[in-house]
Amino acid sequence: MLRSIESLKGCRVTASDGEIGSVEEVYFDHDAWGIRYLVVKTGNWIDGRRVLISPYSVIRMDPGALSVHVDLTRQQVSDSPPVDTDKPVSRQDEAEYLRYYGYPVYWGGVDVWGAGSYPAFSRAVLSAVSPETLAQLALFGDKPPGDSHLHSTDAVDGYHVAAADGDIGYVSGFVFDDEAWTIRYLTVDTQSWWASREVLLATEWIFLIDWLESTVSTELTRDAIKDSPDYDNRIPLERDFETQLYAFYGKAGYWSEERAALRLKQTGAAASAAP
C-alpha cells in the first residue's frame, strides 16, 4: 500500500509488552530511497530519549488506529545503542545498531534491502555467515566507516526541484510503499510556476540531491512535468494511476515483469561474482 510519510508521524509504536512511543520523523537512504529507521520519541519511560526502529522489526501497521506494531520488547528498546538523532546517522552507528538486534546489513547488495526488495530475512541463513564476515560488512560495506548517508525526510521537505531546463517547484511530501519500505515518489508543489497543483516524481527519476544548495534534480523537462497526470493527495494512490504516470513518461514501472527480470539478472550476476 502506498501512503504518505506524513501519515506515519504521530503513530504510536507498540512493542510486544506495551507502548514505546510515537513516530517523530523518518530516516531514508538517499542512494536507494529505502526507509531505514523510524525516529521514535519514547516519552518518560526512558527519559524521553529518541530511539531508532528499523522496518526489519515491524510486523504490522494499522493506519486506521495510527499504530505501528513491532516484534520487540520495551527492554530491548531501552537497552539499544544510544544514537544522537540531532546528528546524521553514520554507518558505524548503524553497524552497532544492527549487530545489537541481529539484523542483516542492507548495503552492498543489488536491491533496496541487500538481497531482496523487502525488509525480511532469515536468521537461520544469517547465522550461517561467519561473525568475521558480518563484522567486516557491517563496518565497511560499500562506504567508508563513519560515512553519513541517512537523512530525514523533514530535512528535504521544501527543497527546490529542478527539471532539465529550469525550476518547477518544491518538495511538498513523500509517498512510500509500506511493504517494501521504500519511498516511491516525491510530491512537488508547482504553484510558483503554474496554476496551483501537485505533481508526482518517482524517486528513480531523481539523479541528484544537492545538500548544499537544497535542490533535487531530475532529467525530465518542465513541459513534460507540466503535462503529466494530475495528482490529488486526497485520493489514495492506486496502481492504475502509477501505470498511467509511468506510461506518460514512457518508462517501465518498478512492479513490471521487465523490471523483475532485470533484478533477477542482477542478482544472478552478483552471486556469480561472489568469492
mmCIF file with all atom_site columns, N, CA and C in Angstrom, residues 5 26-37 55 106 111-113 117 149-157 159-161 171 173-178 180-188 201-211 215-218:
data_model
loop_
_atom_site.group_PDB
_atom_site.id
_atom_site.type_symbol
_atom_site.label_atom_id
_atom_site.label_alt_id
_atom_site.label_comp_id
_atom_site.label_asym_id
_atom_site.label_entity_id
_atom_site.label_seq_id
_atom_site.pdbx_PDB_ins_code
_atom_site.Cartn_x
_atom_site.Cartn_y
_atom_site.Cartn_z
_atom_site.occupancy
_atom_site.B_iso_or_equiv
_atom_site.pdbx_formal_charge
_atom_site.auth_seq_id
_atom_site.auth_comp_id
_atom_site.auth_asym_id
_atom_site.auth_atom_id
_atom_site.pdbx_PDB_model_num
ATOM 1   N N  . ILE A 1 5   ? 4.388  9.869  3.939   1.00 0.00 ? 5   ILE A N  1
ATOM 2   C CA . ILE A 1 5   ? 5.236  9.883  5.133   1.00 0.00 ? 5   ILE A CA 1
ATOM 3   C C  . ILE A 1 5   ? 4.534  10.640 6.252   1.00 0.00 ? 5   ILE A C  1
ATOM 4   N N  . VAL A 1 26  ? 11.378 10.321 9.900   1.00 0.00 ? 26  VAL A N  1
ATOM 5   C CA . VAL A 1 26  ? 11.811 9.130  9.157   1.00 0.00 ? 26  VAL A CA 1
ATOM 6   C C  . VAL A 1 26  ? 13.174 9.388  8.546   1.00 0.00 ? 26  VAL A C  1
ATOM 7   N N  . TYR A 1 27  ? 14.085 8.412  8.683   1.00 0.00 ? 27  TYR A N  1
ATOM 8   C CA . TYR A 1 27  ? 15.387 8.486  8.031   1.00 0.00 ? 27  TYR A CA 1
ATOM 9   C C  . TYR A 1 27  ? 15.384 7.586  6.797   1.00 0.00 ? 27  TYR A C  1
ATOM 10  N N  . PHE A 1 28  ? 15.893 8.127  5.686   1.00 0.00 ? 28  PHE A N  1
ATOM 11  C CA . PHE A 1 28  ? 15.972 7.339  4.465   1.00 0.00 ? 28  PHE A CA 1
ATOM 12  C C  . PHE A 1 28  ? 17.388 7.356  3.914   1.00 0.00 ? 28  PHE A C  1
ATOM 13  N N  . ASP A 1 29  ? 17.671 6.358  3.082   1.00 0.00 ? 29  ASP A N  1
ATOM 14  C CA . ASP A 1 29  ? 18.963 6.208  2.415   1.00 0.00 ? 29  ASP A CA 1
ATOM 15  C C  . ASP A 1 29  ? 18.850 6.901  1.060   1.00 0.00 ? 29  ASP A C  1
ATOM 16  N N  . HIS A 1 30  ? 19.664 7.934  0.837   1.00 0.00 ? 30  HIS A N  1
ATOM 17  C CA . HIS A 1 30  ? 19.486 8.708  -0.389  1.00 0.00 ? 30  HIS A CA 1
ATOM 18  C C  . HIS A 1 30  ? 20.001 7.980  -1.637  1.00 0.00 ? 30  HIS A C  1
ATOM 19  N N  . ASP A 1 31  ? 20.660 6.832  -1.474  1.00 0.00 ? 31  ASP A N  1
ATOM 20  C CA . ASP A 1 31  ? 21.080 6.052  -2.641  1.00 0.00 ? 31  ASP A CA 1
ATOM 21  C C  . ASP A 1 31  ? 19.931 5.200  -3.182  1.00 0.00 ? 31  ASP A C  1
ATOM 22  N N  . ALA A 1 32  ? 19.247 4.495  -2.293  1.00 0.00 ? 32  ALA A N  1
ATOM 23  C CA . ALA A 1 32  ? 18.194 3.560  -2.719  1.00 0.00 ? 32  ALA A CA 1
ATOM 24  C C  . ALA A 1 32  ? 16.796 4.028  -2.346  1.00 0.00 ? 32  ALA A C  1
ATOM 25  N N  . TRP A 1 33  ? 16.688 5.131  -1.591  1.00 0.00 ? 33  TRP A N  1
ATOM 26  C CA . TRP A 1 33  ? 15.401 5.666  -1.142  1.00 0.00 ? 33  TRP A CA 1
ATOM 27  C C  . TRP A 1 33  ? 14.676 4.689  -0.220  1.00 0.00 ? 33  TRP A C  1
ATOM 28  N N  . GLY A 1 34  ? 15.426 3.810  0.429   1.00 0.00 ? 34  GLY A N  1
ATOM 29  C CA . GLY A 1 34  ? 14.822 2.918  1.414   1.00 0.00 ? 34  GLY A CA 1
ATOM 30  C C  . GLY A 1 34  ? 14.625 3.638  2.732   1.00 0.00 ? 34  GLY A C  1
ATOM 31  N N  . ILE A 1 35  ? 13.495 3.388  3.384   1.00 0.00 ? 35  ILE A N  1
ATOM 32  C CA . ILE A 1 35  ? 13.271 3.934  4.722   1.00 0.00 ? 35  ILE A CA 1
ATOM 33  C C  . ILE A 1 35  ? 14.002 3.026  5.704   1.00 0.00 ? 35  ILE A C  1
ATOM 34  N N  . ARG A 1 36  ? 15.045 3.538  6.307   1.00 0.00 ? 36  ARG A N  1
ATOM 35  C CA . ARG A 1 36  ? 15.889 2.712  7.160   1.00 0.00 ? 36  ARG A CA 1
ATOM 36  C C  . ARG A 1 36  ? 15.448 2.711  8.615   1.00 0.00 ? 36  ARG A C  1
ATOM 37  N N  . TYR A 1 37  ? 14.941 3.846  9.093   1.00 0.00 ? 37  TYR A N  1
ATOM 38  C CA . TYR A 1 37  ? 14.562 3.913  10.504  1.00 0.00 ? 37  TYR A CA 1
ATOM 39  C C  . TYR A 1 37  ? 13.412 4.884  10.731  1.00 0.00 ? 37  TYR A C  1
ATOM 40  N N  . PRO A 1 55  ? 12.513 -0.974 9.978   1.00 0.00 ? 55  PRO A N  1
ATOM 41  C CA . PRO A 1 55  ? 11.428 -1.733 9.353   1.00 0.00 ? 55  PRO A CA 1
ATOM 42  C C  . PRO A 1 55  ? 11.602 -3.240 9.491   1.00 0.00 ? 55  PRO A C  1
ATOM 43  N N  . TYR A 1 106 ? 22.043 -4.029 5.007   1.00 0.00 ? 106 TYR A N  1
ATOM 44  C CA . TYR A 1 106 ? 21.293 -3.893 3.760   1.00 0.00 ? 106 TYR A CA 1
ATOM 45  C C  . TYR A 1 106 ? 22.174 -3.370 2.625   1.00 0.00 ? 106 TYR A C  1
ATOM 46  N N  . ASP A 1 111 ? 19.706 -4.983 -4.283  1.00 0.00 ? 111 ASP A N  1
ATOM 47  C CA . ASP A 1 111 ? 18.352 -4.465 -4.135  1.00 0.00 ? 111 ASP A CA 1
ATOM 48  C C  . ASP A 1 111 ? 18.286 -3.527 -2.934  1.00 0.00 ? 111 ASP A C  1
ATOM 49  N N  . VAL A 1 112 ? 17.108 -2.969 -2.708  1.00 0.00 ? 112 VAL A N  1
ATOM 50  C CA . VAL A 1 112 ? 16.950 -1.970 -1.654  1.00 0.00 ? 112 VAL A CA 1
ATOM 51  C C  . VAL A 1 112 ? 17.345 -2.512 -0.290  1.00 0.00 ? 112 VAL A C  1
ATOM 52  N N  . TRP A 1 113 ? 17.003 -3.779 -0.022  1.00 0.00 ? 113 TRP A N  1
ATOM 53  C CA . TRP A 1 113 ? 17.316 -4.390 1.265   1.00 0.00 ? 113 TRP A CA 1
ATOM 54  C C  . TRP A 1 113 ? 18.420 -5.434 1.133   1.00 0.00 ? 113 TRP A C  1
ATOM 55  N N  . SER A 1 117 ? 13.875 -7.105 -2.030  1.00 0.00 ? 117 SER A N  1
ATOM 56  C CA . SER A 1 117 ? 13.142 -5.846 -2.161  1.00 0.00 ? 117 SER A CA 1
ATOM 57  C C  . SER A 1 117 ? 12.366 -5.485 -0.908  1.00 0.00 ? 117 SER A C  1
ATOM 58  N N  . HIS A 1 149 ? 25.089 8.815  5.506   1.00 0.00 ? 149 HIS A N  1
ATOM 59  C CA . HIS A 1 149 ? 24.328 8.598  4.280   1.00 0.00 ? 149 HIS A CA 1
ATOM 60  C C  . HIS A 1 149 ? 22.833 8.580  4.514   1.00 0.00 ? 149 HIS A C  1
ATOM 61  N N  . LEU A 1 150 ? 22.390 8.774  5.742   1.00 0.00 ? 150 LEU A N  1
ATOM 62  C CA . LEU A 1 150 ? 20.973 8.803  6.060   1.00 0.00 ? 150 LEU A CA 1
ATOM 63  C C  . LEU A 1 150 ? 20.531 10.240 6.319   1.00 0.00 ? 150 LEU A C  1
ATOM 64  N N  . HIS A 1 151 ? 19.315 10.525 5.882   1.00 0.00 ? 151 HIS A N  1
ATOM 65  C CA . HIS A 1 151 ? 18.783 11.875 6.042   1.00 0.00 ? 151 HIS A CA 1
ATOM 66  C C  . HIS A 1 151 ? 17.320 11.804 6.431   1.00 0.00 ? 151 HIS A C  1
ATOM 67  N N  . SER A 1 152 ? 16.856 12.810 7.114   1.00 0.00 ? 152 SER A N  1
ATOM 68  C CA . SER A 1 152 ? 15.457 12.891 7.496   1.00 0.00 ? 152 SER A CA 1
ATOM 69  C C  . SER A 1 152 ? 14.639 13.459 6.340   1.00 0.00 ? 152 SER A C  1
ATOM 70  N N  . THR A 1 153 ? 13.439 12.910 6.147   1.00 0.00 ? 153 THR A N  1
ATOM 71  C CA . THR A 1 153 ? 12.551 13.489 5.133   1.00 0.00 ? 153 THR A CA 1
ATOM 72  C C  . THR A 1 153 ? 12.216 14.934 5.498   1.00 0.00 ? 153 THR A C  1
ATOM 73  N N  . ASP A 1 154 ? 12.220 15.234 6.796   1.00 0.00 ? 154 ASP A N  1
ATOM 74  C CA . ASP A 1 154 ? 11.937 16.617 7.214   1.00 0.00 ? 154 ASP A CA 1
ATOM 75  C C  . ASP A 1 154 ? 12.951 17.584 6.633   1.00 0.00 ? 154 ASP A C  1
ATOM 76  N N  . ALA A 1 155 ? 14.212 17.113 6.506   1.00 0.00 ? 155 ALA A N  1
ATOM 77  C CA . ALA A 1 155 ? 15.274 17.983 6.004   1.00 0.00 ? 155 ALA A CA 1
ATOM 78  C C  . ALA A 1 155 ? 15.098 18.283 4.516   1.00 0.00 ? 155 ALA A C  1
ATOM 79  N N  . VAL A 1 156 ? 14.525 17.344 3.763   1.00 0.00 ? 156 VAL A N  1
ATOM 80  C CA . VAL A 1 156 ? 14.377 17.501 2.312   1.00 0.00 ? 156 VAL A CA 1
ATOM 81  C C  . VAL A 1 156 ? 13.059 18.187 1.952   1.00 0.00 ? 156 VAL A C  1
ATOM 82  N N  . ASP A 1 157 ? 12.102 18.146 2.856   1.00 0.00 ? 157 ASP A N  1
ATOM 83  C CA . ASP A 1 157 ? 10.829 18.820 2.624   1.00 0.00 ? 157 ASP A CA 1
ATOM 84  C C  . ASP A 1 157 ? 11.081 20.307 2.399   1.00 0.00 ? 157 ASP A C  1
ATOM 85  N N  . TYR A 1 159 ? 12.751 21.454 -0.320  1.00 0.00 ? 159 TYR A N  1
ATOM 86  C CA . TYR A 1 159 ? 13.838 21.620 -1.287  1.00 0.00 ? 159 TYR A CA 1
ATOM 87  C C  . TYR A 1 159 ? 13.282 22.047 -2.645  1.00 0.00 ? 159 TYR A C  1
ATOM 88  N N  . HIS A 1 160 ? 14.038 22.881 -3.351  1.00 0.00 ? 160 HIS A N  1
ATOM 89  C CA . HIS A 1 160 ? 13.674 23.251 -4.711  1.00 0.00 ? 160 HIS A CA 1
ATOM 90  C C  . HIS A 1 160 ? 13.810 22.033 -5.628  1.00 0.00 ? 160 HIS A C  1
ATOM 91  N N  . VAL A 1 161 ? 12.950 21.942 -6.619  1.00 0.00 ? 161 VAL A N  1
ATOM 92  C CA . VAL A 1 161 ? 13.018 20.851 -7.582  1.00 0.00 ? 161 VAL A CA 1
ATOM 93  C C  . VAL A 1 161 ? 13.379 21.434 -8.943  1.00 0.00 ? 161 VAL A C  1
ATOM 94  N N  . VAL A 1 171 ? 9.680  20.433 -3.040  1.00 0.00 ? 171 VAL A N  1
ATOM 95  C CA . VAL A 1 171 ? 9.223  19.167 -2.459  1.00 0.00 ? 171 VAL A CA 1
ATOM 96  C C  . VAL A 1 171 ? 8.190  19.465 -1.380  1.00 0.00 ? 171 VAL A C  1
ATOM 97  N N  . GLY A 1 173 ? 6.142  16.693 -0.133  1.00 0.00 ? 173 GLY A N  1
ATOM 98  C CA . GLY A 1 173 ? 5.811  15.474 0.586   1.00 0.00 ? 173 GLY A CA 1
ATOM 99  C C  . GLY A 1 173 ? 6.462  14.254 -0.025  1.00 0.00 ? 173 GLY A C  1
ATOM 100 N N  . PHE A 1 174 ? 6.197  13.103 0.588   1.00 0.00 ? 174 PHE A N  1
ATOM 101 C CA . PHE A 1 174 ? 6.801  11.839 0.172   1.00 0.00 ? 174 PHE A CA 1
ATOM 102 C C  . PHE A 1 174 ? 5.736  10.749 0.239   1.00 0.00 ? 174 PHE A C  1
ATOM 103 N N  . VAL A 1 175 ? 5.783  9.839  -0.737  1.00 0.00 ? 175 VAL A N  1
ATOM 104 C CA . VAL A 1 175 ? 4.862  8.700  -0.767  1.00 0.00 ? 175 VAL A CA 1
ATOM 105 C C  . VAL A 1 175 ? 5.704  7.437  -0.695  1.00 0.00 ? 175 VAL A C  1
ATOM 106 N N  . PHE A 1 176 ? 5.393  6.554  0.276   1.00 0.00 ? 176 PHE A N  1
ATOM 107 C CA . PHE A 1 176 ? 6.198  5.352  0.442   1.00 0.00 ? 176 PHE A CA 1
ATOM 108 C C  . PHE A 1 176 ? 5.352  4.092  0.344   1.00 0.00 ? 176 PHE A C  1
ATOM 109 N N  . ASP A 1 177 ? 6.012  3.009  0.031   1.00 0.00 ? 177 ASP A N  1
ATOM 110 C CA . ASP A 1 177 ? 5.414  1.681  -0.061  1.00 0.00 ? 177 ASP A CA 1
ATOM 111 C C  . ASP A 1 177 ? 5.573  1.029  1.315   1.00 0.00 ? 177 ASP A C  1
ATOM 112 N N  . ASP A 1 178 ? 4.453  0.741  1.996   1.00 0.00 ? 178 ASP A N  1
ATOM 113 C CA . ASP A 1 178 ? 4.560  0.252  3.371   1.00 0.00 ? 178 ASP A CA 1
ATOM 114 C C  . ASP A 1 178 ? 4.835  -1.244 3.473   1.00 0.00 ? 178 ASP A C  1
ATOM 115 N N  . ALA A 1 180 ? 7.466  -2.630 1.060   1.00 0.00 ? 180 ALA A N  1
ATOM 116 C CA . ALA A 1 180 ? 8.893  -2.593 0.721   1.00 0.00 ? 180 ALA A CA 1
ATOM 117 C C  . ALA A 1 180 ? 9.650  -1.559 1.549   1.00 0.00 ? 180 ALA A C  1
ATOM 118 N N  . TRP A 1 181 ? 8.935  -0.673 2.227   1.00 0.00 ? 181 TRP A N  1
ATOM 119 C CA . TRP A 1 181 ? 9.544  0.409  2.993   1.00 0.00 ? 181 TRP A CA 1
ATOM 120 C C  . TRP A 1 181 ? 10.526 1.198  2.125   1.00 0.00 ? 181 TRP A C  1
ATOM 121 N N  . THR A 1 182 ? 9.998  1.609  1.000   1.00 0.00 ? 182 THR A N  1
ATOM 122 C CA . THR A 1 182 ? 10.769 2.378  0.024   1.00 0.00 ? 182 THR A CA 1
ATOM 123 C C  . THR A 1 182 ? 9.976  3.616  -0.355  1.00 0.00 ? 182 THR A C  1
ATOM 124 N N  . ILE A 1 183 ? 10.651 4.761  -0.412  1.00 0.00 ? 183 ILE A N  1
ATOM 125 C CA . ILE A 1 183 ? 9.991  5.976  -0.887  1.00 0.00 ? 183 ILE A CA 1
ATOM 126 C C  . ILE A 1 183 ? 9.878  5.883  -2.401  1.00 0.00 ? 183 ILE A C  1
ATOM 127 N N  . ARG A 1 184 ? 8.661  5.868  -2.897  1.00 0.00 ? 184 ARG A N  1
ATOM 128 C CA . ARG A 1 184 ? 8.428  5.715  -4.334  1.00 0.00 ? 184 ARG A CA 1
ATOM 129 C C  . ARG A 1 184 ? 8.337  7.055  -5.063  1.00 0.00 ? 184 ARG A C  1
ATOM 130 N N  . TYR A 1 185 ? 7.782  8.067  -4.393  1.00 0.00 ? 185 TYR A N  1
ATOM 131 C CA . TYR A 1 185 ? 7.518  9.334  -5.068  1.00 0.00 ? 185 TYR A CA 1
ATOM 132 C C  . TYR A 1 185 ? 7.783  10.531 -4.163  1.00 0.00 ? 185 TYR A C  1
ATOM 133 N N  . LEU A 1 186 ? 8.178  11.624 -4.796  1.00 0.00 ? 186 LEU A N  1
ATOM 134 C CA . LEU A 1 186 ? 8.134  12.934 -4.171  1.00 0.00 ? 186 LEU A CA 1
ATOM 135 C C  . LEU A 1 186 ? 6.892  13.641 -4.693  1.00 0.00 ? 186 LEU A C  1
ATOM 136 N N  . THR A 1 187 ? 6.193  14.344 -3.826  1.00 0.00 ? 187 THR A N  1
ATOM 137 C CA . THR A 1 187 ? 5.140  15.237 -4.305  1.00 0.00 ? 187 THR A CA 1
ATOM 138 C C  . THR A 1 187 ? 5.762  16.621 -4.449  1.00 0.00 ? 187 THR A C  1
ATOM 139 N N  . VAL A 1 188 ? 5.446  17.267 -5.559  1.00 0.00 ? 188 VAL A N  1
ATOM 140 C CA . VAL A 1 188 ? 6.064  18.550 -5.883  1.00 0.00 ? 188 VAL A CA 1
ATOM 141 C C  . VAL A 1 188 ? 4.985  19.602 -6.044  1.00 0.00 ? 188 VAL A C  1
ATOM 142 N N  . LEU A 1 201 ? 6.771  12.851 -8.752  1.00 0.00 ? 201 LEU A N  1
ATOM 143 C CA . LEU A 1 201 ? 8.012  12.449 -9.403  1.00 0.00 ? 201 LEU A CA 1
ATOM 144 C C  . LEU A 1 201 ? 8.491  11.164 -8.743  1.00 0.00 ? 201 LEU A C  1
ATOM 145 N N  . ALA A 1 202 ? 8.660  10.113 -9.537  1.00 0.00 ? 202 ALA A N  1
ATOM 146 C CA . ALA A 1 202 ? 9.205  8.871  -8.981  1.00 0.00 ? 202 ALA A CA 1
ATOM 147 C C  . ALA A 1 202 ? 10.640 9.127  -8.528  1.00 0.00 ? 202 ALA A C  1
ATOM 148 N N  . THR A 1 203 ? 11.021 8.574  -7.396  1.00 0.00 ? 203 THR A N  1
ATOM 149 C CA . THR A 1 203 ? 12.371 8.819  -6.875  1.00 0.00 ? 203 THR A CA 1
ATOM 150 C C  . THR A 1 203 ? 13.437 8.261  -7.802  1.00 0.00 ? 203 THR A C  1
ATOM 151 N N  . GLU A 1 204 ? 13.097 7.266  -8.613  1.00 0.00 ? 204 GLU A N  1
ATOM 152 C CA . GLU A 1 204 ? 14.095 6.727  -9.536  1.00 0.00 ? 204 GLU A CA 1
ATOM 153 C C  . GLU A 1 204 ? 14.359 7.678  -10.696 1.00 0.00 ? 204 GLU A C  1
ATOM 154 N N  . TRP A 1 205 ? 13.547 8.730  -10.830 1.00 0.00 ? 205 TRP A N  1
ATOM 155 C CA . TRP A 1 205 ? 13.792 9.747  -11.854 1.00 0.00 ? 205 TRP A CA 1
ATOM 156 C C  . TRP A 1 205 ? 14.591 10.920 -11.299 1.00 0.00 ? 205 TRP A C  1
ATOM 157 N N  . ILE A 1 206 ? 14.984 10.834 -10.041 1.00 0.00 ? 206 ILE A N  1
ATOM 158 C CA . ILE A 1 206 ? 15.836 11.852 -9.418  1.00 0.00 ? 206 ILE A CA 1
ATOM 159 C C  . ILE A 1 206 ? 17.284 11.406 -9.557  1.00 0.00 ? 206 ILE A C  1
ATOM 160 N N  . PHE A 1 207 ? 18.137 12.251 -10.129 1.00 0.00 ? 207 PHE A N  1
ATOM 161 C CA . PHE A 1 207 ? 19.534 11.833 -10.299 1.00 0.00 ? 207 PHE A CA 1
ATOM 162 C C  . PHE A 1 207 ? 20.479 12.541 -9.338  1.00 0.00 ? 207 PHE A C  1
ATOM 163 N N  . LEU A 1 208 ? 19.994 13.576 -8.622  1.00 0.00 ? 208 LEU A N  1
ATOM 164 C CA . LEU A 1 208 ? 20.900 14.305 -7.740  1.00 0.00 ? 208 LEU A CA 1
ATOM 165 C C  . LEU A 1 208 ? 20.114 15.010 -6.641  1.00 0.00 ? 208 LEU A C  1
ATOM 166 N N  . ILE A 1 209 ? 20.623 14.908 -5.412  1.00 0.00 ? 209 ILE A N  1
ATOM 167 C CA . ILE A 1 209 ? 20.172 15.774 -4.320  1.00 0.00 ? 209 ILE A CA 1
ATOM 168 C C  . ILE A 1 209 ? 21.377 16.593 -3.903  1.00 0.00 ? 209 ILE A C  1
ATOM 169 N N  . ASP A 1 210 ? 21.278 17.901 -4.064  1.00 0.00 ? 210 ASP A N  1
ATOM 170 C CA . ASP A 1 210 ? 22.365 18.806 -3.692  1.00 0.00 ? 210 ASP A CA 1
ATOM 171 C C  . ASP A 1 210 ? 22.072 19.317 -2.285  1.00 0.00 ? 210 ASP A C  1
ATOM 172 N N  . TRP A 1 211 ? 22.811 18.776 -1.307  1.00 0.00 ? 211 TRP A N  1
ATOM 173 C CA . TRP A 1 211 ? 22.541 19.098 0.087   1.00 0.00 ? 211 TRP A CA 1
ATOM 174 C C  . TRP A 1 211 ? 22.955 20.527 0.427   1.00 0.00 ? 211 TRP A C  1
ATOM 175 N N  . THR A 1 215 ? 18.552 21.361 -3.249  1.00 0.00 ? 215 THR A N  1
ATOM 176 C CA . THR A 1 215 ? 17.899 21.167 -4.533  1.00 0.00 ? 215 THR A CA 1
ATOM 177 C C  . THR A 1 215 ? 17.842 19.697 -4.903  1.00 0.00 ? 215 THR A C  1
ATOM 178 N N  . VAL A 1 216 ? 16.709 19.295 -5.470  1.00 0.00 ? 216 VAL A N  1
ATOM 179 C CA . VAL A 1 216 ? 16.515 17.954 -6.016  1.00 0.00 ? 216 VAL A CA 1
ATOM 180 C C  . VAL A 1 216 ? 16.410 18.100 -7.528  1.00 0.00 ? 216 VAL A C  1
ATOM 181 N N  . SER A 1 217 ? 17.171 17.296 -8.282  1.00 0.00 ? 217 SER A N  1
ATOM 182 C CA . SER A 1 217 ? 17.217 17.458 -9.731  1.00 0.00 ? 217 SER A CA 1
ATOM 183 C C  . SER A 1 217 ? 16.741 16.214 -10.464 1.00 0.00 ? 217 SER A C  1
ATOM 184 N N  . THR A 1 218 ? 16.016 16.439 -11.566 1.00 0.00 ? 218 THR A N  1
ATOM 185 C CA . THR A 1 218 ? 15.557 15.372 -12.441 1.00 0.00 ? 218 THR A CA 1
ATOM 186 C C  . THR A 1 218 ? 15.909 15.723 -13.877 1.00 0.00 ? 218 THR A C  1
#
